[in-house]
Short mmCIF file of C-alpha atoms in Angstrom, two decimals:
data_model
loop_
_atom_site.label_atom_id
_atom_site.label_comp_id
_atom_site.label_asym_id
_atom_site.label_seq_id
_atom_site.Cartn_x
_atom_site.Cartn_y
_atom_site.Cartn_z
CA ILE A 111 214.15 46.60 52.26
CA ASN A 112 212.75 43.30 51.03
CA ALA A 113 211.09 42.65 54.37
CA GLU A 114 209.57 46.11 54.66
CA TYR A 115 208.63 46.90 51.09
CA GLY A 116 208.59 43.56 49.29
CA GLU A 117 209.75 43.13 45.72
CA ARG A 118 207.87 46.01 44.17
CA SER A 119 209.57 48.20 41.60
CA PRO A 120 208.52 51.33 39.70
CA GLU A 121 207.85 49.18 36.64
CA ASN A 122 205.27 46.93 38.34
CA MET A 123 203.67 49.45 40.68
CA GLU A 124 200.29 50.89 39.73
CA PRO A 125 200.55 53.89 37.39
CA TRP A 126 199.77 57.20 38.98
CA VAL A 127 196.26 58.34 38.04
CA VAL A 128 194.67 61.72 38.62
CA LYS A 129 191.50 60.91 40.53
CA PRO A 130 188.39 63.08 40.27
CA ARG A 131 187.74 65.64 42.96
CA SER A 132 185.59 64.51 45.84
CA SER A 133 183.22 67.44 45.25
CA ASP A 134 182.95 70.80 43.51
CA ARG A 135 183.72 72.40 46.87
CA SER A 136 186.98 70.55 47.46
CA ILE A 137 190.31 72.36 47.35
CA ARG A 138 193.22 70.52 45.80
CA LEU A 139 196.75 71.15 47.06
CA MET A 140 200.03 70.17 45.45
CA GLN A 141 202.97 70.05 47.89
CA TRP A 142 206.41 69.65 46.34
CA ASN A 143 210.03 69.95 47.37
CA LEU A 144 211.39 70.73 43.93
CA LEU A 145 215.04 69.91 44.73
CA ALA A 146 216.92 73.15 44.06
CA ASP A 147 218.75 73.27 40.75
CA GLY A 148 221.87 74.41 42.55
CA LEU A 149 221.75 71.34 44.82
CA SER A 150 220.65 68.73 42.28
CA MET A 151 223.96 67.40 40.93
CA ASP A 152 224.90 65.77 44.21
CA GLY A 153 225.31 62.14 43.28
CA PHE A 154 221.73 60.97 43.76
CA PHE A 155 220.69 57.46 42.85
CA VAL A 156 218.63 57.72 39.66
CA HIS A 157 217.17 55.12 37.36
CA PRO A 158 218.87 54.70 33.96
CA VAL A 159 217.30 56.69 31.14
CA LEU A 160 220.12 56.67 28.57
CA GLU A 161 219.63 54.57 25.47
CA ASP A 162 223.27 53.51 25.54
CA TRP A 163 223.27 52.62 29.24
CA PRO A 164 225.89 49.90 29.80
CA GLY A 165 224.39 46.76 31.30
CA ASP A 166 220.96 46.08 32.72
CA LYS A 167 218.52 48.88 33.41
CA ASP A 168 218.41 48.00 37.10
CA ALA A 169 222.19 47.88 37.53
CA ILE A 170 225.00 50.38 38.04
CA PRO A 171 228.16 50.20 35.89
CA THR A 172 231.58 50.09 37.54
CA ASN A 173 234.90 51.56 36.51
CA ASP A 174 236.23 48.07 35.76
CA GLY A 175 233.59 47.42 33.10
CA GLU A 176 231.19 45.33 35.17
CA SER A 177 227.79 46.22 36.59
CA VAL A 178 226.10 45.59 39.94
CA PRO A 179 222.34 45.55 40.63
CA MET A 180 221.22 48.86 42.10
CA ARG A 181 219.39 47.11 44.91
CA GLU A 182 222.58 45.27 45.87
CA VAL A 183 224.52 48.55 46.05
CA LEU A 184 221.87 50.12 48.25
CA HIS A 185 221.77 47.08 50.52
CA ALA A 186 225.54 47.29 50.96
CA LEU A 187 225.41 51.00 51.79
CA LEU A 188 222.60 50.47 54.28
CA HIS A 189 224.42 47.57 55.94
CA ALA A 190 227.65 49.55 56.28
CA THR A 191 225.80 52.51 57.72
CA ALA A 192 223.77 50.38 60.15
CA GLU A 193 226.95 48.75 61.47
CA ALA A 194 228.57 52.13 62.11
CA HIS A 195 225.49 53.47 63.88
CA ALA A 196 225.21 50.32 66.03
CA ALA A 197 228.79 50.58 67.29
CA PRO A 198 229.23 51.21 71.03
CA GLU A 199 229.90 54.82 71.96
CA GLU A 200 233.55 54.16 72.74
CA GLU A 201 234.01 52.62 69.27
CA ARG A 202 231.89 55.12 67.35
CA GLU A 203 234.73 57.30 66.08
CA GLN A 204 236.61 54.32 64.68
CA ALA A 205 233.42 52.87 63.18
CA GLU A 206 232.60 56.14 61.42
CA ALA A 207 236.16 56.37 60.08
CA GLU A 208 235.82 52.87 58.65
CA LEU A 209 232.45 53.79 57.19
CA MET A 210 234.00 56.74 55.39
CA LEU A 211 236.62 54.43 53.88
CA THR A 212 233.90 52.05 52.74
CA LEU A 213 231.91 54.84 51.15
CA GLU A 214 235.02 56.21 49.47
CA GLY A 215 235.62 52.75 48.01
CA TYR A 216 232.12 52.68 46.56
CA LYS A 217 232.65 56.11 45.09
CA ASN A 218 235.86 55.00 43.39
CA LYS A 219 234.11 51.92 42.04
CA PHE A 220 230.84 53.39 40.78
CA ASP A 221 231.65 57.02 39.94
CA THR A 222 231.71 56.61 36.14
CA MET A 223 231.27 59.10 33.32
CA LYS A 224 228.18 57.24 32.07
CA SER A 225 226.54 57.36 35.51
CA ARG A 226 227.21 61.09 35.72
CA GLU A 227 225.81 61.59 32.22
CA ASN A 228 222.70 59.69 33.26
CA MET A 229 222.34 61.68 36.48
CA MET A 230 222.51 64.94 34.55
CA ALA A 231 219.91 63.70 32.06
CA VAL A 232 217.47 62.96 34.89
CA LEU A 233 218.14 65.98 37.09
CA GLU A 234 218.76 68.74 34.52
CA TRP A 235 216.43 71.58 35.49
CA ASP A 236 214.68 72.32 32.18
CA ALA A 237 213.71 68.66 31.78
CA ARG A 238 212.52 68.40 35.39
CA TRP A 239 210.56 71.64 35.18
CA SER A 240 208.86 70.43 32.00
CA ARG A 241 207.74 67.26 33.81
CA ILE A 242 206.60 69.29 36.82
CA LYS A 243 204.44 71.53 34.62
CA THR A 244 202.96 68.47 32.99
CA ARG A 245 201.90 67.15 36.40
CA ILE A 246 200.43 70.52 37.35
CA SER A 247 198.49 70.65 34.08
CA GLU A 248 197.14 67.14 34.68
CA VAL A 249 196.18 67.69 38.31
CA GLN A 250 194.99 71.31 38.15
CA PRO A 251 195.65 72.04 41.85
CA ASP A 252 194.07 75.12 43.37
CA LEU A 253 197.08 75.66 45.64
CA ILE A 254 200.75 74.86 45.15
CA THR A 255 203.29 74.96 47.96
CA VAL A 256 206.96 74.42 47.10
CA GLN A 257 210.32 74.26 48.83
CA GLU A 258 213.83 74.62 47.41
CA THR A 259 212.68 76.75 44.50
CA ASP A 260 215.69 78.59 43.07
CA HIS A 261 213.99 79.44 39.77
CA THR A 262 211.18 81.44 41.37
CA ALA A 263 211.07 84.14 38.69
CA GLN A 264 210.61 81.43 36.06
CA LEU A 265 207.94 79.70 38.15
CA GLU A 266 206.10 82.97 38.66
CA ARG A 267 206.20 83.72 34.94
CA GLU A 268 205.27 80.29 33.60
CA LEU A 269 202.79 79.30 36.29
CA GLY A 270 201.25 82.73 35.75
CA GLU A 271 200.54 81.65 32.18
CA MET A 272 198.73 78.65 33.67
CA GLY A 273 196.50 80.82 35.88
CA TYR A 274 198.50 80.93 39.13
CA ALA A 275 199.65 83.93 41.14
CA LEU A 276 202.55 84.52 43.54
CA SER A 277 201.78 88.09 44.63
CA ARG A 278 198.68 89.82 45.93
CA ASP A 279 197.89 92.09 43.00
CA GLY A 280 200.13 90.55 40.35
CA ASN A 281 202.35 93.63 40.22
CA GLY A 282 204.98 92.34 42.62
CA ILE A 283 207.42 90.56 40.32
CA HIS A 284 210.17 88.57 42.04
CA GLU A 285 213.68 89.73 41.17
CA PRO A 286 216.42 87.03 41.29
CA ALA A 287 219.13 87.61 43.90
CA MET A 288 221.84 88.21 41.28
CA GLN A 289 219.92 91.24 40.03
CA SER A 290 219.79 93.07 43.36
CA ASN A 291 221.99 94.25 46.19
CA ARG A 292 219.93 93.97 49.34
CA SER A 293 220.69 92.86 52.85
CA ARG A 294 218.69 90.07 54.46
CA GLN A 295 216.34 92.52 56.17
CA GLU A 296 215.96 94.67 53.04
CA THR A 297 215.04 91.56 51.04
CA LEU A 298 212.32 90.67 53.54
CA GLU A 299 210.96 94.22 53.56
CA VAL A 300 210.74 94.39 49.76
CA LEU A 301 208.98 91.02 49.49
CA GLN A 302 206.59 91.95 52.29
CA GLN A 303 205.86 95.37 50.81
CA GLN A 304 205.18 93.90 47.37
CA GLN A 305 203.20 91.03 48.97
CA ILE A 306 205.16 88.32 47.15
CA ALA A 307 204.55 84.85 48.65
CA PHE A 308 208.18 83.75 48.47
CA LEU A 309 210.77 83.65 51.24
CA PRO A 310 214.34 82.98 50.09
CA LYS A 311 217.29 81.98 52.22
CA TYR A 312 219.80 84.80 52.29
CA MET A 313 223.04 84.09 50.39
CA SER A 314 221.95 80.46 50.31
CA THR A 315 224.22 77.46 49.92
CA CYS A 316 222.32 76.72 46.73
CA LEU A 317 223.33 80.05 45.18
CA GLN A 318 226.93 79.71 46.32
CA ILE A 319 227.18 76.24 44.76
CA ARG A 320 225.79 77.47 41.44
CA LEU A 321 228.36 80.25 41.36
CA ARG A 322 231.18 77.89 42.30
CA ASP A 323 230.24 75.02 39.99
CA ARG A 324 228.83 76.80 36.94
CA ILE A 325 231.18 79.76 36.59
CA PRO A 326 234.83 79.02 35.72
CA GLU A 327 236.99 79.57 38.78
CA HIS A 328 239.34 82.01 37.05
CA ASP A 329 236.42 84.24 35.98
CA LEU A 330 234.83 84.16 39.43
CA THR A 331 238.15 84.91 41.11
CA ALA A 332 238.84 87.79 38.71
CA ALA A 333 235.39 89.30 39.32
CA LEU A 334 235.72 89.07 43.10
CA THR A 335 239.24 90.53 42.92
CA GLU A 336 237.95 93.47 40.91
CA MET A 337 235.17 94.07 43.44
CA LEU A 338 237.16 93.60 46.62
CA GLY A 339 240.37 95.20 45.38
CA ALA A 340 242.66 92.28 46.20
CA ASP A 341 243.21 88.73 45.08
CA PRO A 342 241.10 86.64 47.47
CA GLY A 343 243.35 83.64 46.91
CA PRO A 344 241.54 80.29 46.95
CA VAL A 345 237.96 81.33 46.30
CA SER A 346 235.63 80.99 49.28
CA VAL A 347 232.38 82.12 47.73
CA ARG A 348 230.61 81.90 51.08
CA ASP A 349 233.07 84.19 52.84
CA ALA A 350 233.18 86.65 49.96
CA VAL A 351 229.45 87.13 49.38
CA ARG A 352 228.66 87.37 53.09
CA SER A 353 231.20 90.10 53.81
CA ARG A 354 230.19 93.71 54.52
CA GLU A 355 232.72 94.89 51.96
CA PHE A 356 231.02 92.79 49.27
CA LEU A 357 227.69 94.49 49.90
CA ASP A 358 229.34 97.92 50.02
CA GLN A 359 230.86 97.29 46.59
CA GLY A 360 227.51 96.51 44.99
CA GLY A 361 226.93 92.94 46.14
CA LEU A 362 225.48 90.29 43.88
CA ALA A 363 224.24 92.79 41.30
CA ALA A 364 227.76 94.15 40.79
CA LEU A 365 229.21 90.63 40.65
CA SER A 366 226.58 89.70 38.10
CA LYS A 367 227.53 92.60 35.80
CA LEU A 368 231.20 91.62 35.93
CA LEU A 369 230.41 87.99 35.13
CA VAL A 370 228.05 88.95 32.28
CA ALA A 371 230.88 91.02 30.82
CA LYS A 372 232.99 87.86 30.89
CA GLY A 373 230.36 86.02 28.84
CA HIS A 374 228.23 84.45 31.56
CA ALA A 375 224.82 85.96 30.82
CA GLU A 376 223.05 83.07 32.57
CA VAL A 377 224.23 84.33 35.96
CA THR A 378 221.53 87.02 36.05
CA GLU A 379 218.95 84.27 36.69
CA PHE A 380 220.84 82.69 39.60
CA ASP A 381 218.78 82.96 42.76
CA ASN A 382 218.54 81.90 46.37
CA ASP A 383 216.29 78.94 47.03
CA GLY A 384 213.30 79.28 49.31
CA VAL A 385 209.67 78.42 50.00
CA ALA A 386 206.66 79.73 48.09
CA VAL A 387 202.88 79.53 47.77
CA PHE A 388 200.97 79.81 44.48
CA TRP A 389 197.19 79.98 44.09
CA LYS A 390 194.62 79.94 41.29
CA ARG A 391 193.73 83.54 40.47
CA ASP A 392 190.23 82.75 39.24
CA ARG A 393 189.28 80.95 42.46
CA PHE A 394 190.92 83.05 45.18
CA GLN A 395 191.33 86.67 46.08
CA VAL A 396 194.28 87.58 48.30
CA GLU A 397 193.78 89.27 51.63
CA ARG A 398 197.46 89.43 52.59
CA VAL A 399 200.85 87.71 52.50
CA ASP A 400 202.93 87.23 55.68
CA LEU A 401 206.60 86.22 55.79
CA SER A 402 208.67 85.00 58.76
CA TYR A 403 212.44 84.54 58.70
CA GLU A 404 212.30 83.08 62.22
CA LEU A 405 210.00 80.27 61.08
CA ASN A 406 211.29 80.23 57.48
CA ALA A 407 207.63 80.35 56.52
CA VAL A 408 205.18 81.93 54.10
CA LYS A 409 201.50 82.49 54.89
CA VAL A 410 198.85 83.58 52.40
CA VAL A 411 195.34 84.47 53.57
CA LEU A 412 192.88 83.88 50.74
CA THR A 413 189.17 84.41 50.18
CA GLU A 414 187.29 82.07 47.87
CA ARG A 415 185.61 84.27 45.29
CA SER A 416 182.43 82.19 44.93
CA THR A 417 181.66 81.74 48.64
CA GLY A 418 183.58 84.40 50.54
CA GLU A 419 185.10 81.73 52.79
CA ARG A 420 188.64 82.34 54.04
CA ILE A 421 191.62 79.99 54.12
CA ALA A 422 195.18 80.55 55.34
CA VAL A 423 197.78 78.53 53.45
CA CYS A 424 201.24 78.19 54.99
CA THR A 425 204.47 76.47 54.06
CA THR A 426 207.92 76.04 55.55
CA HIS A 427 211.06 73.96 55.12
CA LEU A 428 212.83 72.77 58.25
CA GLY A 429 216.52 71.95 58.46
CA SER A 430 217.89 68.58 57.39
CA GLY A 431 219.74 65.89 59.32
CA SER A 432 218.81 62.62 61.01
CA SER A 433 220.41 63.08 64.45
CA ASN A 434 218.65 64.03 67.68
CA GLU A 435 220.54 67.33 67.57
CA ASN A 436 219.06 68.00 64.12
CA GLU A 437 215.56 67.26 65.41
CA SER A 438 216.15 69.56 68.37
CA ALA A 439 217.13 72.32 65.93
CA ARG A 440 213.90 71.78 64.00
CA LEU A 441 211.93 71.90 67.24
CA ARG A 442 213.54 75.22 68.14
CA VAL A 443 211.99 76.60 64.95
CA VAL A 444 208.46 75.18 65.21
CA ALA A 445 208.34 75.87 68.97
CA ALA A 446 209.90 79.33 68.78
CA PRO A 447 209.24 81.20 72.08
CA SER A 448 208.05 84.35 70.33
CA CYS A 449 205.44 82.47 68.27
CA THR A 450 205.09 78.76 67.53
CA LEU A 451 204.64 77.63 63.94
CA ASP A 452 201.07 76.41 64.49
CA ALA A 453 200.05 79.64 66.24
CA TRP A 454 201.54 81.70 63.40
CA CYS A 455 199.71 79.60 60.79
CA ALA A 456 196.34 79.71 62.51
CA GLU A 457 194.17 82.55 61.19
CA PRO A 458 191.11 83.73 63.14
CA GLY A 459 187.92 83.16 61.18
CA ALA A 460 189.62 81.04 58.54
CA ALA A 461 190.49 77.43 57.85
CA SER A 462 194.25 76.99 58.22
CA LEU A 463 196.38 74.63 56.18
CA LEU A 464 200.08 73.89 56.69
CA ALA A 465 202.06 72.12 53.95
CA MET A 466 205.71 71.61 54.72
CA ASP A 467 208.90 69.67 54.22
CA ALA A 468 209.74 68.89 57.84
CA ASN A 469 212.84 66.80 57.11
CA SER A 470 211.54 64.53 59.87
CA SER A 471 209.02 61.73 60.29
CA PRO A 472 206.25 60.81 62.72
CA GLN A 473 208.36 57.84 63.87
CA PHE A 474 211.41 59.97 64.69
CA PRO A 475 213.07 58.18 67.65
CA ALA A 476 213.25 61.07 70.10
CA HIS A 477 211.31 61.95 73.25
CA LYS A 478 210.43 65.27 71.65
CA SER A 479 209.83 65.47 67.90
CA VAL A 480 208.23 67.80 65.36
CA TRP A 481 205.33 65.39 64.92
CA ARG A 482 204.62 65.13 68.65
CA PHE A 483 204.81 68.89 69.04
CA LEU A 484 202.29 69.48 66.25
CA LYS A 485 200.00 66.75 67.63
CA ARG A 486 199.93 68.13 71.19
CA GLU A 487 196.52 68.86 72.70
CA ASP A 488 196.77 72.64 72.55
CA CYS A 489 198.10 72.79 68.98
CA ALA A 490 196.37 75.58 67.07
CA LEU A 491 195.92 73.32 64.06
CA GLY A 492 193.76 70.22 63.64
CA GLN A 493 194.01 66.93 61.83
CA SER A 494 196.80 65.69 59.59
CA VAL A 495 196.73 63.56 56.46
CA TRP A 496 198.95 61.16 58.43
CA ASP A 497 196.37 60.62 61.20
CA SER A 498 194.97 57.47 59.65
CA VAL A 499 198.39 55.82 59.91
CA PHE A 500 200.17 57.30 62.95
CA ASP A 501 198.99 58.04 66.47
CA VAL A 502 200.00 61.16 68.38
CA MET A 503 203.21 59.47 69.55
CA GLY A 504 204.22 58.58 66.00
CA GLU A 505 203.46 54.86 66.39
CA THR A 506 202.05 53.10 63.34
CA LYS A 507 198.43 52.09 63.84
CA PRO A 508 197.47 48.41 63.45
CA GLU A 509 196.77 47.11 59.96
CA THR A 510 197.99 50.26 58.24
CA THR A 511 200.86 50.94 55.88
CA ALA A 512 203.05 53.97 56.30
CA PRO A 513 202.62 56.41 53.40
CA VAL A 514 205.59 56.47 51.07
CA SER A 515 206.55 59.36 48.84
CA VAL A 516 209.44 59.78 46.45
CA ASN A 517 212.71 60.19 48.30
CA LYS A 518 216.11 61.28 47.18
CA VAL A 519 219.15 59.34 48.29
CA ARG A 520 222.74 60.28 47.75
CA GLY A 521 224.78 57.47 46.27
CA PRO A 522 228.37 56.77 45.22
CA LEU A 523 228.46 59.82 42.91
CA SER A 524 227.93 62.17 45.82
CA GLY A 525 230.65 64.73 46.46
CA PRO A 526 230.90 64.53 50.25
CA VAL A 527 230.81 60.78 50.83
CA SER A 528 229.67 61.35 54.39
CA TYR A 529 226.28 62.22 52.91
CA THR A 530 225.95 58.96 51.03
CA HIS A 531 223.82 57.30 53.69
CA LEU A 532 221.65 60.30 54.48
CA ARG A 533 218.07 59.16 55.13
CA ALA A 534 218.70 55.90 53.24
CA HIS A 535 217.00 54.03 56.09
CA GLU A 536 213.68 55.60 55.06
CA THR A 537 213.95 54.96 51.36
CA PRO A 538 211.72 52.52 49.46
CA GLU A 539 212.80 50.43 46.54
CA HIS A 540 211.93 53.04 43.92
CA LEU A 541 214.98 55.19 44.49
CA VAL A 542 215.10 58.95 44.14
CA CYS A 543 214.01 61.67 41.89
CA ARG A 544 211.62 60.25 39.34
CA LEU A 545 209.20 63.04 40.18
CA LEU A 546 206.31 60.64 40.65
CA LEU A 547 203.36 61.66 42.75
CA GLU A 548 201.66 59.84 45.59
CA LYS A 549 198.00 60.31 46.42
CA LYS A 550 197.01 60.91 50.02
CA LYS A 551 193.29 60.38 50.62
CA LYS A 552 192.05 62.92 53.08
CA ASN A 553 189.35 65.60 52.91
CA SER A 554 188.67 68.76 54.91
CA LEU A 555 192.29 69.25 55.88
CA LEU A 556 193.35 71.53 58.67
CA LEU A 557 196.91 70.26 58.86
CA TYR A 558 199.08 68.74 56.19
CA LEU A 559 202.60 67.62 57.04
CA SER A 560 205.01 66.29 54.45
CA PHE A 561 207.85 64.67 56.32
CA MET A 562 209.94 63.07 53.60
CA LEU A 563 212.98 64.74 52.12
CA MET A 564 211.39 65.01 48.73
CA ASN A 565 207.63 64.82 49.05
CA ASN A 566 205.62 65.29 45.86
CA THR A 567 202.04 65.09 46.97
CA ILE A 568 198.55 65.88 45.79
CA THR A 569 195.91 66.35 48.46
CA THR A 570 192.25 67.06 47.80
#
């Protein structure tokens, strides 16, 4: 980290400044993986914000009353992970088992009540959403593309008050999953019919975690027992909500009513996370909204009111994971035989813009990668905001610095310790979710790719 990023820290980096638009004709886009509320309390490294934080502000307290510099903890995690990954194939299983023991030891050492209190203070949704709205108010983007939004009804309502729309005529109001009982296909049909630019995952992990972690187990078990007619035993929310019987008995809407009766009124707002596109109502008129479950993508075709020019804005969120198998899975989505992602995004007679969380990077060490696929000669899209730094093979160009956005990294507080090292090798010194924004300087965009796990970006 020292060699690659130097000794910079959030405190001595330049403050983020909203720069003026390049011209009156420019279009400003905000691209943001919001980090789903249901997935947020997963042990991420966060900077101390508590007034009574024990020890230095750049250190992590331990269960034995000491504290260790955050950078030192990250170095140790990276070193342990690198050693396991470098092990010969015949020793890999043993190396990974030893890595798990090491990570478990760090969890036992650093998983303190004060660290959890601090994590909740940073990642609590209402506080994060307030900061997000502040950024939007400062930047005044014309277009907003988001991933992992599991408060879409709230975003639609409150961004609507700020002049943004999520549906073609404003009459299509998104209904949270816990208020309806629709199958995956029925959900898509309703959203498409109402022209709502939001595509949720069906019975998402995010929703299941919120039910499991935020509703007392005895109440959830009792409600499921009442619906399904038998004690399900140890609650497997995933198995229960995905069963045919669950849908036949009223699905999430029926479960919601039972839980509200038990005093959990907040459950009515629980929702699946997904991807969405918002636009400024006073600047754009909507031609149509397209949704694709195969590509996990939303496309909105807009017409600029003052000029009549057309633009197609698309967003998607590809699967996570840092292995070659994970990248192959992402490629199967963007290179789908029925219609590739770039072909689907391209709109005849319109400029096309793709903003995404690809969960990959231009430098991904594989013969075939998402970046290389979208930079092929016959790609239906054009330039990328990354073109000034990376060539078509993902190699860094001479005398350039790779763009860095705000990443999230799971640390010792993470539940499944096997996730602790996820993407840590790409993380700069300013660790995790401070919801800062990085400026990418690029005009006349045809293709915008956000490849970091948590990319909060303004592009004009």
